[in-house]
Coordinates of C-alpha atoms in Angstrom, one line a residue:
M1 CA 21.0 77.8 112.1
M2 CA 22.6 78.8 108.8
S3 CA 20.9 79.1 105.4
L4 CA 21.9 76.4 103.0
S5 CA 19.7 77.6 100.1
A6 CA 22.8 78.3 98.0
E7 CA 24.2 74.7 98.1
R8 CA 24.4 73.1 94.7
L9 CA 26.2 70.6 92.5
I10 CA 28.6 71.5 89.7
H11 CA 29.3 69.3 86.6
D12 CA 30.5 71.9 84.1
S13 CA 34.3 71.9 83.7
R14 CA 34.6 75.6 83.2
E15 CA 32.6 76.6 86.3
W16 CA 34.5 73.9 88.2
N17 CA 37.9 75.1 87.2
A18 CA 36.9 78.8 87.8
L19 CA 36.2 77.9 91.5
V20 CA 39.6 76.0 91.7
T21 CA 41.4 79.1 90.4
H22 CA 39.5 81.6 92.4
Y23 CA 40.1 79.8 95.7
G24 CA 43.7 78.7 94.9
L25 CA 42.9 75.0 95.2
D26 CA 45.5 72.3 94.5
C27 CA 45.9 70.4 91.2
Y28 CA 44.1 67.4 92.7
Y29 CA 40.9 69.5 92.6
E30 CA 41.1 70.3 88.9
Y31 CA 38.5 68.9 86.6
A32 CA 41.2 67.3 84.4
Y33 CA 42.5 65.3 87.3
F34 CA 39.1 63.8 87.8
E35 CA 39.0 62.9 84.1
L36 CA 42.1 60.7 84.7
A37 CA 40.0 58.2 86.6
E38 CA 40.2 54.8 84.8
E39 CA 36.4 54.3 85.2
P40 CA 34.5 55.4 82.2
S41 CA 31.2 55.2 84.1
A42 CA 32.4 57.5 86.9
V43 CA 30.9 61.0 86.9
P44 CA 33.0 64.0 88.3
E45 CA 30.8 66.0 90.7
M46 CA 31.4 69.0 92.9
Y47 CA 29.2 69.9 95.9
I48 CA 29.6 73.4 97.1
C49 CA 27.9 75.2 100.0
P50 CA 28.5 78.9 100.4
S51 CA 27.6 80.5 103.7
E52 CA 28.0 83.7 105.7
F53 CA 31.3 82.4 107.2
G54 CA 32.9 80.7 104.2
I55 CA 32.4 78.0 101.6
L56 CA 32.7 74.2 101.5
I57 CA 34.0 72.8 98.3
Y58 CA 33.9 69.0 97.9
P59 CA 34.6 67.3 94.6
Y60 CA 34.4 63.5 94.1
L61 CA 33.7 60.8 91.6
K62 CA 30.2 59.3 91.6
R63 CA 30.3 55.7 90.5
P64 CA 27.5 53.3 89.6
I65 CA 27.8 49.8 91.3
A66 CA 27.6 47.3 88.5
G67 CA 24.4 45.2 88.4
T68 CA 22.6 47.3 91.0
P69 CA 20.6 50.6 91.2
F70 CA 23.1 51.9 93.7
Q71 CA 26.1 54.2 93.6
D72 CA 29.1 55.2 95.7
I73 CA 31.4 58.3 95.8
T74 CA 35.2 58.5 96.2
T75 CA 38.2 60.7 95.9
P76 CA 40.2 59.7 92.8
Y77 CA 43.6 58.0 93.2
G78 CA 45.7 60.7 94.9
Y79 CA 44.4 63.2 97.5
G80 CA 41.5 65.6 98.0
G81 CA 38.4 65.6 100.1
P82 CA 36.3 68.5 101.3
V83 CA 37.9 71.9 101.6
F84 CA 36.6 74.3 104.3
I85 CA 37.4 77.8 103.3
G86 CA 36.7 80.5 106.0
L87 CA 35.8 80.0 109.6
W88 CA 34.1 76.6 110.2
S89 CA 33.2 74.9 113.4
T90 CA 32.4 71.2 113.9
D91 CA 28.7 72.0 114.4
Q92 CA 28.6 73.9 111.1
V93 CA 30.2 71.1 109.2
Q94 CA 27.8 68.6 110.7
E95 CA 24.8 70.8 109.7
V96 CA 26.0 70.9 106.1
R97 CA 26.7 67.2 106.3
R98 CA 23.0 66.5 107.1
H99 CA 21.9 68.2 103.9
F100 CA 24.5 66.4 101.9
L101 CA 23.4 63.0 103.3
A102 CA 19.8 63.7 102.3
Y103 CA 21.1 64.1 98.7
C104 CA 23.1 60.9 99.0
H105 CA 20.1 58.9 100.2
A106 CA 18.0 60.3 97.3
E107 CA 20.7 59.3 94.8
R108 CA 21.1 55.8 96.4
I109 CA 24.7 56.5 97.3
I110 CA 25.7 53.8 99.8
T111 CA 29.3 54.5 100.7
E112 CA 31.8 57.4 100.7
T113 CA 35.6 57.2 100.5
V114 CA 37.7 60.4 101.2
R115 CA 41.4 60.5 100.6
F116 CA 42.3 63.5 102.8
H117 CA 45.0 65.8 101.5
P118 CA 48.2 65.5 103.6
V119 CA 49.6 69.0 102.8
L120 CA 46.2 70.8 103.1
Q121 CA 45.6 68.9 106.3
N122 CA 41.8 69.0 105.8
R123 CA 41.4 65.9 108.1
E124 CA 40.7 67.9 111.3
L125 CA 37.3 69.2 110.1
G126 CA 36.9 66.3 107.8
Q127 CA 36.6 64.0 110.8
A128 CA 33.2 65.7 111.4
W129 CA 32.3 64.9 107.8
C130 CA 33.0 61.2 107.7
D131 CA 31.9 58.3 109.9
R132 CA 35.5 57.4 110.4
A133 CA 38.9 59.0 109.6
Q134 CA 41.9 56.7 110.0
V135 CA 45.6 57.6 109.5
I136 CA 46.9 55.2 106.9
Q137 CA 50.5 56.1 106.7
Q138 CA 53.1 58.9 107.0
T139 CA 54.1 60.8 103.9
I140 CA 57.0 63.2 103.2
T141 CA 56.8 66.9 102.4
V142 CA 59.8 69.0 101.3
P143 CA 59.2 72.6 102.4
L144 CA 60.5 75.0 99.7
T145 CA 60.4 78.4 101.3
D146 CA 64.1 78.3 102.5
P147 CA 67.1 79.0 100.1
I148 CA 68.0 75.9 98.1
D149 CA 71.3 75.4 99.9
V150 CA 69.3 75.1 103.2
I151 CA 66.8 72.7 101.6
E152 CA 69.6 70.5 100.3
G153 CA 71.4 70.7 103.6
R154 CA 68.6 68.7 105.1
F155 CA 69.3 65.8 102.7
S156 CA 70.9 62.8 104.5
S157 CA 74.7 62.5 104.1
M158 CA 74.1 59.2 102.1
T159 CA 71.7 60.9 99.7
R160 CA 74.2 63.8 99.1
R161 CA 76.9 61.2 98.3
N162 CA 74.6 59.4 95.9
I163 CA 73.7 62.6 94.1
K164 CA 77.4 63.3 93.6
K165 CA 77.9 59.7 92.4
A166 CA 75.1 60.1 89.8
R167 CA 76.8 63.3 88.5
R168 CA 80.2 61.5 88.3
E169 CA 78.6 58.8 86.3
A170 CA 77.4 61.4 83.8
V171 CA 73.7 61.2 84.7
T172 CA 71.8 64.3 83.8
V173 CA 68.2 65.4 84.4
R174 CA 65.9 67.4 82.1
V175 CA 62.2 67.9 81.1
A176 CA 61.2 65.2 78.7
R177 CA 59.7 65.8 75.2
P178 CA 56.1 64.5 74.6
E179 CA 57.3 61.6 72.5
E180 CA 59.6 60.4 75.3
Y181 CA 56.6 59.4 77.4
A182 CA 56.8 56.0 75.7
S183 CA 60.2 55.3 77.3
F184 CA 58.9 56.3 80.7
I185 CA 55.8 54.0 80.3
R186 CA 58.1 51.1 79.5
L187 CA 60.3 51.8 82.6
Y188 CA 57.2 52.4 84.8
R189 CA 55.8 49.0 83.9
L190 CA 59.2 47.3 84.5
T191 CA 59.2 49.0 87.9
M192 CA 55.7 47.8 88.8
D193 CA 56.7 44.3 87.7
K194 CA 59.8 44.4 89.9
H195 CA 57.8 45.4 93.0
Q196 CA 54.9 43.0 92.1
A197 CA 52.5 45.9 92.3
D198 CA 48.7 45.6 92.5
A199 CA 46.9 45.7 89.2
R200 CA 45.4 49.2 90.0
Y201 CA 48.9 50.7 89.6
Y202 CA 49.3 49.5 86.0
F203 CA 47.8 52.6 84.4
S204 CA 46.7 52.5 80.7
D205 CA 48.3 54.2 77.8
Q206 CA 45.3 56.5 77.8
Y207 CA 46.1 57.6 81.4
F208 CA 49.6 58.7 80.4
R209 CA 48.3 60.4 77.2
Q210 CA 46.0 62.5 79.4
L211 CA 48.9 63.5 81.7
Q212 CA 50.9 64.8 78.7
D213 CA 48.1 66.5 76.8
G214 CA 48.5 69.8 78.7
R215 CA 45.0 69.9 80.3
L216 CA 46.6 69.2 83.7
P217 CA 49.7 71.1 84.9
A218 CA 52.1 68.1 84.8
E219 CA 55.5 67.3 83.4
L220 CA 57.8 64.4 83.0
L221 CA 61.4 64.7 84.3
V222 CA 63.9 62.1 83.0
A223 CA 67.3 61.1 84.1
E224 CA 69.6 60.3 81.1
R225 CA 72.9 58.6 80.7
N226 CA 74.8 58.2 77.4
G227 CA 71.8 59.4 75.6
I228 CA 69.5 56.8 77.1
I229 CA 66.6 57.5 79.5
I230 CA 67.2 55.4 82.6
A231 CA 64.7 56.9 85.1
G232 CA 61.9 59.4 85.2
C233 CA 59.1 60.9 87.3
I234 CA 55.8 62.7 86.6
V235 CA 55.3 65.8 88.7
L236 CA 52.0 67.6 89.2
Y237 CA 51.9 71.3 89.8
G238 CA 49.2 73.1 91.8
Q239 CA 49.0 76.8 92.4
Q240 CA 50.9 76.4 95.7
F241 CA 52.3 72.8 95.9
A242 CA 54.1 70.4 93.6
H243 CA 53.5 66.6 93.9
Y244 CA 55.6 63.6 92.9
H245 CA 53.0 61.5 91.1
L246 CA 54.6 58.5 89.4
G247 CA 58.2 57.3 89.2
A248 CA 60.2 54.6 87.3
S249 CA 63.7 53.5 86.7
D250 CA 65.7 50.9 84.8
P251 CA 66.6 48.2 87.3
E252 CA 69.9 47.6 85.6
Q253 CA 71.0 51.2 86.1
L254 CA 70.2 51.7 89.8
A255 CA 73.9 51.5 90.7
V256 CA 74.6 54.9 89.1
R257 CA 71.9 56.4 91.4
P258 CA 69.7 58.1 88.9
N259 CA 66.7 58.4 91.3
H260 CA 68.7 60.4 93.8
L261 CA 69.7 63.0 91.2
L262 CA 66.2 63.0 89.8
F263 CA 64.6 63.8 93.2
A264 CA 67.2 66.5 93.8
E265 CA 66.5 68.2 90.5
M266 CA 62.7 67.7 91.0
I267 CA 63.1 69.7 94.3
R268 CA 65.1 72.4 92.6
R269 CA 62.6 72.8 89.8
A270 CA 59.6 73.0 92.1
K271 CA 61.5 75.6 94.1
A272 CA 62.3 77.6 90.9
L273 CA 58.7 77.5 89.8
G274 CA 57.7 79.2 93.1
K275 CA 56.0 76.3 94.8
T276 CA 56.0 76.4 98.6
A277 CA 56.2 72.7 99.1
L278 CA 56.8 69.4 97.2
H279 CA 54.9 66.4 98.4
L280 CA 56.7 63.2 97.8
G281 CA 54.0 60.8 99.1
G282 CA 54.6 57.8 101.3
G283 CA 55.8 54.2 101.1
T284 CA 54.3 51.1 99.7
T285 CA 53.2 49.8 103.1
R286 CA 51.9 51.3 106.4
D287 CA 55.2 50.3 108.1
E288 CA 57.3 53.1 109.5
A289 CA 60.3 51.1 108.4
D290 CA 59.1 50.9 104.8
S291 CA 62.2 51.3 102.5
L292 CA 60.5 53.7 100.0
L293 CA 59.4 55.9 102.9
A294 CA 62.9 55.9 104.3
Y295 CA 64.3 56.8 100.9
K296 CA 61.9 59.8 100.6
R297 CA 62.7 60.8 104.2
S298 CA 66.3 61.1 103.3
F299 CA 65.3 64.3 101.3
S300 CA 63.3 65.8 104.1
P301 CA 62.5 65.0 107.7
Q302 CA 59.0 66.6 107.6
Q303 CA 56.3 63.9 107.9
T304 CA 52.7 64.6 107.1
E305 CA 49.9 62.1 107.8
Y306 CA 47.7 60.6 105.1
A307 CA 44.3 59.7 106.4
L308 CA 41.4 57.9 104.8
G309 CA 37.8 58.9 105.6
T310 CA 35.0 56.3 105.2
S311 CA 31.3 56.3 105.6
I312 CA 28.7 53.6 105.2
L313 CA 25.5 55.5 104.3
N314 CA 23.2 52.4 103.8
P315 CA 24.4 49.6 106.1
L316 CA 21.8 47.1 105.0
I317 CA 22.7 47.4 101.3
Y318 CA 26.4 47.6 102.1
D319 CA 26.3 44.3 104.0
Q320 CA 24.3 42.6 101.3
L321 CA 26.7 43.7 98.5
S322 CA 29.8 42.9 100.5
E323 CA 28.5 39.4 101.4
Q324 CA 27.8 38.7 97.8
H325 CA 31.3 39.8 96.8
V326 CA 33.0 37.7 99.5
K327 CA 31.0 34.6 98.6
K328 CA 31.7 35.0 94.8
H329 CA 35.4 35.8 94.8
V330 CA 38.7 35.1 96.4
L331 CA 39.8 38.6 97.6
A332 CA 43.2 40.0 97.3
S333 CA 42.9 42.0 100.5
Q334 CA 41.0 41.7 103.8
N335 CA 40.9 45.4 104.7
W336 CA 39.7 47.2 101.6
F337 CA 37.0 49.8 101.7
P338 CA 34.3 49.5 100.4
L339 CA 34.5 45.7 100.8
Y340 CA 32.3 45.0 97.8
R341 CA 35.0 46.7 95.6
T342 CA 37.9 44.7 97.0
P343 CA 40.2 43.6 94.1
V344 CA 39.8 39.9 93.3
R345 CA 42.6 37.4 93.1
Q346 CA 43.0 36.0 89.6
L347 CA 43.5 32.3 88.9
S348 CA 46.4 31.0 86.9
R349 CA 45.8 28.4 84.1
R350 CA 46.6 25.7 86.7
G351 CA 43.9 27.1 89.0
E352 CA 46.4 28.6 91.4
E353 CA 45.6 32.0 93.0
S354 CA 47.6 35.1 92.0
S355 CA 47.0 38.7 92.9

């Protein structure tokens, strides 16, 4: 039996970030990333449990459930989940979990959603943390420890041809200036419209301002042709890894292959900055044949699994809230978790459903 007397909660951003720096955690664990959440009522909270064999660090958003005295907790959009530093066994994880659940019950927290980090691969011990951990999709990682010519040699032949085409068409890539975020935002929303993306992917102007204000290690790379920005991507930088976060392009300029050159230069820049891997993320669906996943795979054959951990901590209240939500709304999805937060289909002026 281990002593858990040192377990505590952290809300102060300075203490939070000091732990992130000390333990070399990824950018998704920084306090500024949690501030990006588009939910003003959500509270960033970090649970830590030091012990004689290591430390567990678990940051999450604690969210009130509107119209109720209850709350839930979730990893923000992106990746994260508990980090187990040191030598942990399943039994030790479960013992800490029992203490954490006592806190959750006291706080009326009824569900937990964990977006496990594909590159950290914290799902193995995380399975002992959650009720359920399910692989959602494959994602793509570009290892950056080899020389750049070896890394680029793993690109597919079609991708290499498209990169050459972009250069022949006078496409260039550079780091954008702060005022150029407006051009990227316009292209990003065009891209979301083209793909008929869910409402949750239409981030606010405030979201983008926070990405560019310097509190989070992020930068915007843009592809330019004839002095006009035709594509761009926002890249996040952790102490060890880089992450492709958001991308966009002008639908009318896709023929000159700006995205292929943009990705190639993103890889080069992450390598030059000393990162050991660049995580490109996955596709838009769970299908192995997803076209976006196939595109990303053309830059690297290394696949990493993205898993979602879920826990229902109060089944009775969960069922009640979910039943109310289902009865009241037409849902945009049938497999969302938690069910009571499933996005709702909107009705057009003619009374037709639209997501």
